[in-house]
Coordinates of C-alpha atoms in Angstrom, one line a residue:
X1140 CA 16.7 -1.4 -8.6
X1141 CA 14.3 1.3 -10.6
X1142 CA 11.8 -0.5 -9.7
X1143 CA 11.7 0.3 -5.9
X1144 CA 11.8 4.4 -7.1
X1145 CA 8.5 3.8 -8.9
X1146 CA 4.8 5.1 -8.5
X1147 CA 3.5 2.2 -6.3
X1148 CA 6.8 2.7 -3.8
X1149 CA 5.9 6.0 -3.6
X1150 CA 2.7 6.0 -2.6
X1151 CA 3.1 3.5 -0.5
X1152 CA 5.6 5.3 1.4
X1153 CA 3.2 8.1 1.8
X1154 CA 1.3 5.3 3.5
X1155 CA 3.2 4.5 5.9
X1156 CA 4.0 7.6 7.7
X1157 CA -0.1 7.2 7.7
X1158 CA 0.1 3.7 9.1
X1159 CA 2.5 5.3 11.4
X1160 CA 0.1 8.0 12.5
X1161 CA -2.7 5.7 13.1
X1162 CA -0.1 2.8 15.2
X1163 CA 1.1 6.2 17.7
X1164 CA -2.1 7.1 18.0
X1165 CA -4.0 3.8 18.9
X1166 CA -1.5 2.7 21.3
X1167 CA 0.1 6.1 23.2
X1168 CA -3.3 7.8 23.2
X1169 CA -6.7 5.8 23.0
X1170 CA -5.3 2.4 24.9
X1171 CA -3.5 4.4 27.4
X1172 CA -6.8 6.2 28.3
X1173 CA -9.3 3.2 27.3
X1174 CA -7.0 1.1 29.9
X1175 CA -6.9 3.7 32.8
X1176 CA -2.6 3.3 33.2
X1177 CA -1.6 4.0 36.3
X1178 CA -4.8 6.1 37.2
X1179 CA -3.6 8.8 34.7
X1180 CA -6.5 9.1 33.0
X1181 CA -10.1 10.8 34.7
X1182 CA -13.5 11.4 33.3
X1183 CA -12.8 15.5 33.6
X1184 CA -10.4 15.6 30.9
X1185 CA -12.6 17.3 28.8
X1186 CA -10.1 18.8 26.3
X1187 CA -8.7 15.5 26.1
X1188 CA -11.5 13.7 25.1
X1189 CA -12.1 16.5 23.1
X1190 CA -8.6 15.4 20.7
X1191 CA -9.3 11.7 20.9
X1192 CA -12.6 11.8 18.9
X1193 CA -11.5 14.7 16.7
X1194 CA -8.4 11.8 15.9
X1195 CA -10.6 9.1 15.9
X1196 CA -12.9 11.2 13.2
X1197 CA -9.5 11.9 10.9
X1198 CA -7.3 8.7 11.7
X1199 CA -9.9 7.0 9.6
X1200 CA -10.0 8.7 6.3
X1201 CA -6.9 9.4 5.5
X1202 CA -6.4 5.3 6.4
X1203 CA -8.4 4.8 4.0
X1204 CA -7.5 7.1 1.4
X1205 CA -4.0 6.0 1.2
X1206 CA -5.4 2.6 0.1
X1207 CA -8.0 3.9 -2.9
X1208 CA -5.1 6.2 -4.1
X1209 CA -3.2 2.7 -4.8
X1210 CA -5.6 0.9 -5.9
X1211 CA -5.7 3.4 -8.6
X1212 CA -2.4 3.6 -9.4
X1213 CA -2.5 -0.2 -10.1
X1214 CA -5.9 -0.1 -12.0
X1215 CA -3.9 2.2 -14.5
X1216 CA -0.5 -0.1 -13.9
X1217 CA -2.2 -3.0 -16.1
X1218 CA -4.5 -0.6 -18.4
X1219 CA -2.2 1.9 -19.4
X1220 CA 1.4 0.7 -18.6
X1221 CA 2.8 2.9 -21.2
X1222 CA 1.7 5.9 -19.2
X1223 CA 1.8 4.7 -15.9
X1224 CA 5.0 7.3 -15.1
X1225 CA 4.2 9.8 -16.7
X1226 CA 0.4 9.9 -15.1
X1227 CA 1.6 9.1 -11.4
X1228 CA 4.5 11.1 -11.9
X1229 CA 5.5 12.5 -7.8
X1230 CA 3.5 16.3 -7.9
X1231 CA 0.5 13.5 -8.9
X1232 CA 1.3 11.2 -5.9
X1233 CA 2.2 13.8 -3.2
X1234 CA -1.1 15.9 -4.6
X1235 CA -3.5 13.2 -4.7
X1236 CA -2.7 11.8 -1.2
X1237 CA -2.5 14.9 1.1
X1238 CA -5.4 16.2 -1.1
X1239 CA -7.5 13.2 0.7
X1240 CA -5.7 13.9 3.8
X1241 CA -7.0 17.7 3.9
X1242 CA -10.1 16.9 2.2
X1243 CA -10.6 14.6 5.3
X1244 CA -10.0 16.9 7.3
X1245 CA -11.5 20.2 6.9
X1246 CA -14.5 17.8 6.0
X1247 CA -15.1 16.8 9.8
X1248 CA -13.7 19.7 11.1
X1249 CA -16.5 21.8 11.4
X1250 CA -18.5 19.3 12.9
X1251 CA -16.1 18.6 15.7
X1252 CA -16.4 22.7 16.7
X1253 CA -19.8 22.5 17.1
X1254 CA -20.3 19.7 19.4
X1255 CA -17.1 19.9 20.8
X1256 CA -18.8 19.6 24.7
X1257 CA -20.5 16.9 23.5
X1258 CA -17.1 14.5 23.7
X1259 CA -16.5 13.2 27.4
X1260 CA -15.3 10.2 29.1
X1261 CA -17.5 7.7 31.4
X1262 CA -15.9 5.6 33.6
X1263 CA -17.5 1.7 34.3
X1264 CA -17.5 -0.5 37.0
X1265 CA -14.7 -2.6 35.5
X1266 CA -12.8 0.4 35.4
X1267 CA -12.0 1.0 31.4
X1268 CA -12.6 4.8 30.6
X1269 CA -14.9 4.6 27.4
X1270 CA -15.0 7.6 25.4
X1271 CA -18.7 9.3 24.6
X1272 CA -19.7 12.3 21.9
X1273 CA -23.3 12.5 21.6
X1274 CA -23.8 14.1 18.2
X1275 CA -20.0 13.6 17.5
X1276 CA -20.5 10.0 18.2
X1277 CA -23.4 9.4 15.5
X1278 CA -21.6 11.4 13.2
X1279 CA -18.6 9.2 13.7
X1280 CA -20.1 6.4 13.5
X1281 CA -21.5 7.4 10.3
X1282 CA -18.5 8.4 8.7
X1283 CA -16.9 5.3 9.5
X1284 CA -19.3 3.2 7.8
X1285 CA -19.4 5.7 4.8
X1286 CA -15.5 5.5 4.6
X1287 CA -15.1 1.8 4.1
X1288 CA -17.7 0.9 1.9
X1289 CA -16.7 3.6 0.0
X1290 CA -12.8 2.3 0.2
X1291 CA -13.8 -1.3 -0.3
X1292 CA -15.9 -0.7 -3.5
X1293 CA -13.3 1.0 -5.1
X1294 CA -10.0 -0.9 -3.8
X1295 CA -12.8 -4.1 -5.0
X1296 CA -13.7 -2.6 -8.7
X1297 CA -9.6 -1.6 -9.3
X1298 CA -8.5 -5.2 -8.5
X1299 CA -11.2 -7.5 -10.0
X1300 CA -10.4 -5.2 -13.2
X1301 CA -7.3 -5.5 -12.5
X1302 CA -7.0 -9.6 -11.9
X1303 CA -8.9 -10.1 -15.2
X1304 CA -6.5 -8.6 -16.9
X1305 CA -3.9 -10.3 -15.9
X1306 CA -6.0 -13.6 -16.9
X1307 CA -6.0 -12.2 -20.5
X1308 CA -2.6 -10.8 -21.2
X1309 CA 0.6 -12.4 -20.2
X1310 CA 2.2 -9.6 -18.0
X1311 CA 5.6 -9.3 -15.9
X1312 CA 5.7 -11.1 -12.2
X1313 CA 6.9 -8.5 -10.6
X1314 CA 3.6 -6.7 -11.5
X1315 CA 1.6 -9.4 -10.6
X1316 CA 3.1 -9.7 -7.4
X1317 CA 2.3 -6.3 -6.2
X1318 CA -0.9 -6.2 -7.4
X1319 CA -1.4 -9.2 -4.7
X1320 CA 0.3 -7.1 -2.0
X1321 CA -2.4 -4.4 -3.1
X1322 CA -5.0 -6.6 -2.9
X1323 CA -3.7 -8.6 0.4
X1324 CA -2.9 -5.1 2.2
X1325 CA -7.0 -4.2 1.6
X1326 CA -8.5 -6.9 2.4
X1327 CA -8.8 -6.5 6.3
X1328 CA -10.9 -3.1 5.3
X1329 CA -13.7 -5.8 4.7
X1330 CA -13.5 -6.8 8.4
X1331 CA -13.8 -2.5 9.4
X1332 CA -16.8 -2.3 7.1
X1333 CA -18.5 -5.0 8.7
X1334 CA -17.7 -4.0 12.1
X1335 CA -18.5 -0.2 11.4
X1336 CA -21.7 -1.2 10.1
X1337 CA -22.6 -3.2 13.2
X1338 CA -21.3 -0.2 15.2
X1339 CA -23.9 2.1 13.9
X1340 CA -26.5 -0.3 14.1
X1341 CA -25.7 -0.8 17.7
X1342 CA -24.8 2.8 18.7
X1343 CA -28.1 4.6 20.7
X1344 CA -28.4 0.9 22.6
X1345 CA -25.5 1.1 23.4
X1346 CA -25.2 -2.9 24.6
X1347 CA -23.3 -5.9 24.6
X1348 CA -22.5 -5.5 20.7
X1349 CA -21.1 -1.5 20.9
X1350 CA -19.1 -2.6 23.2
X1351 CA -17.8 -5.5 21.8
X1352 CA -17.2 -4.2 18.5
X1353 CA -15.4 -0.9 19.8
X1354 CA -13.2 -3.1 21.5
X1355 CA -12.5 -4.9 18.5
X1356 CA -11.5 -1.5 16.9
X1357 CA -7.8 -1.0 18.8
X1358 CA -7.0 -5.1 17.3
X1359 CA -8.1 -4.1 13.9
X1360 CA -6.7 -1.0 13.7
X1361 CA -2.8 -2.7 15.0
X1362 CA -4.1 -5.8 12.0
X1363 CA -4.3 -3.2 9.4
X1364 CA -1.3 -0.5 10.1
X1365 CA 1.0 -3.7 11.0
X1366 CA -0.2 -5.8 7.8
X1367 CA 0.7 -3.8 5.0
X1368 CA 3.6 -3.3 6.4
X1369 CA 5.3 -6.9 6.6
X1370 CA 3.3 -7.9 3.4
X1371 CA 5.2 -5.3 1.7
X1372 CA 8.7 -6.5 2.7
X1373 CA 7.4 -9.6 1.8
X1374 CA 7.2 -9.3 -1.5
X1375 CA 10.6 -6.7 -1.7
X1376 CA 12.2 -9.5 -1.0
X1377 CA 10.5 -11.8 -3.2
X1378 CA 10.8 -9.1 -6.4
X1379 CA 14.6 -8.4 -5.7
X1380 CA 15.4 -12.4 -5.9
X1381 CA 13.1 -12.2 -9.0
X1382 CA 15.1 -9.6 -10.7
X1383 CA 18.9 -10.9 -9.1
X1384 CA 17.8 -13.9 -10.9
X1385 CA 16.6 -12.7 -13.9
X1386 CA 19.6 -10.1 -14.0
X1387 CA 21.9 -13.2 -13.3
X1388 CA 20.2 -15.5 -16.3
X1389 CA 21.0 -12.6 -18.7
X1390 CA 24.6 -12.6 -17.6
X1391 CA 24.8 -16.1 -18.2
X1392 CA 23.5 -16.3 -21.5
X1393 CA 25.4 -13.0 -21.8
X1394 CA 28.7 -15.0 -21.2
X1395 CA 27.4 -17.9 -23.2
X1396 CA 27.6 -15.8 -26.5
X1397 CA 30.5 -13.5 -25.5
X1398 CA 32.5 -17.6 -25.1
X1399 CA 31.0 -19.0 -28.5
X1400 CA 31.8 -15.3 -30.2
X1401 CA 35.7 -15.6 -29.3
X1402 CA 35.7 -19.2 -30.3
X1403 CA 34.5 -17.7 -33.7
X1404 CA 37.2 -15.0 -33.9
X1405 CA 40.0 -17.8 -32.5
X1406 CA 38.4 -20.1 -35.5
X1407 CA 38.9 -17.5 -38.0
X1408 CA 42.2 -16.1 -37.1
X1409 CA 43.7 -19.7 -37.0
X1410 CA 42.1 -19.7 -41.4
X1411 CA 43.5 -16.4 -42.3
X1412 CA 47.2 -17.4 -42.4
X1413 CA 46.5 -20.6 -43.9
X1414 CA 44.3 -18.7 -46.6
X1415 CA 47.5 -16.3 -47.1
X1416 CA 49.6 -19.3 -47.7
X1417 CA 47.9 -20.8 -50.7
X1418 CA 47.5 -16.6 -51.8
X1419 CA 51.7 -16.5 -52.1
X1420 CA 51.8 -19.7 -54.1
X1421 CA 52.5 -19.0 -57.3
X1422 CA 50.2 -20.4 -60.4
X1423 CA 52.4 -21.3 -63.0
X1424 CA 51.1 -19.4 -66.3
X1425 CA 51.0 -21.3 -70.2
X1426 CA 53.4 -19.4 -72.3
X1427 CA 52.0 -18.8 -75.1
X1428 CA 53.8 -20.9 -78.5

């Protein structure tokens, strides 16, 4: 089962850490604030608004960066299969993913520090507590649209090239299943790209479209962070069954070969005594006259 220690599963493990962070951020920080559970939140929570806006900006880059690295990993798996594990060593995996995480944080931190006074909450008549950030909110809209477009573009290019490679040559079923899982995990980002563009276009108007797209973010993030986990669990079971079936088939063919070899040895051992008896029979020698 060395497959489950490969570079793909190492990347998936790091991505699961990012997914868990997004899940905690959405369900513990953002959703209770928006719905104002037990009236624990108010418009005067300035520090909490800055903290929420900062995590909202960071979360998009952290979530998307992992899927970009996974797409590049699948591309090298089909185009450079013999060098795959050397390219994606443990050091390369950790360095690439963590560097992208830090890049997202470092780039956005100066903007957050410069406009932290603009982040605030406002309570609507229906009791929903919305978050606004002024220039910081505009930066969040632009950043979300750009990150989503880049993620969809890179993943589409990598997965399209990988899929064409599977049609040209005959690859292992395991790699094809992992590619299918990676593609299915990246599909929700197409919805996120459309949503981010609509939010960007309606950000200044603050109309019903903006409120609808903002509310959709909560459900969409939950689907993104949970779908990849469930898809990977299904693929893992399928891959494990495939490996076990292949192993049992190899053992069965090996057992059949052993039976044939034993029969050959038994036949040779039965023939050997008869050969000895024939060789011990004396052949009369013609005497000289």
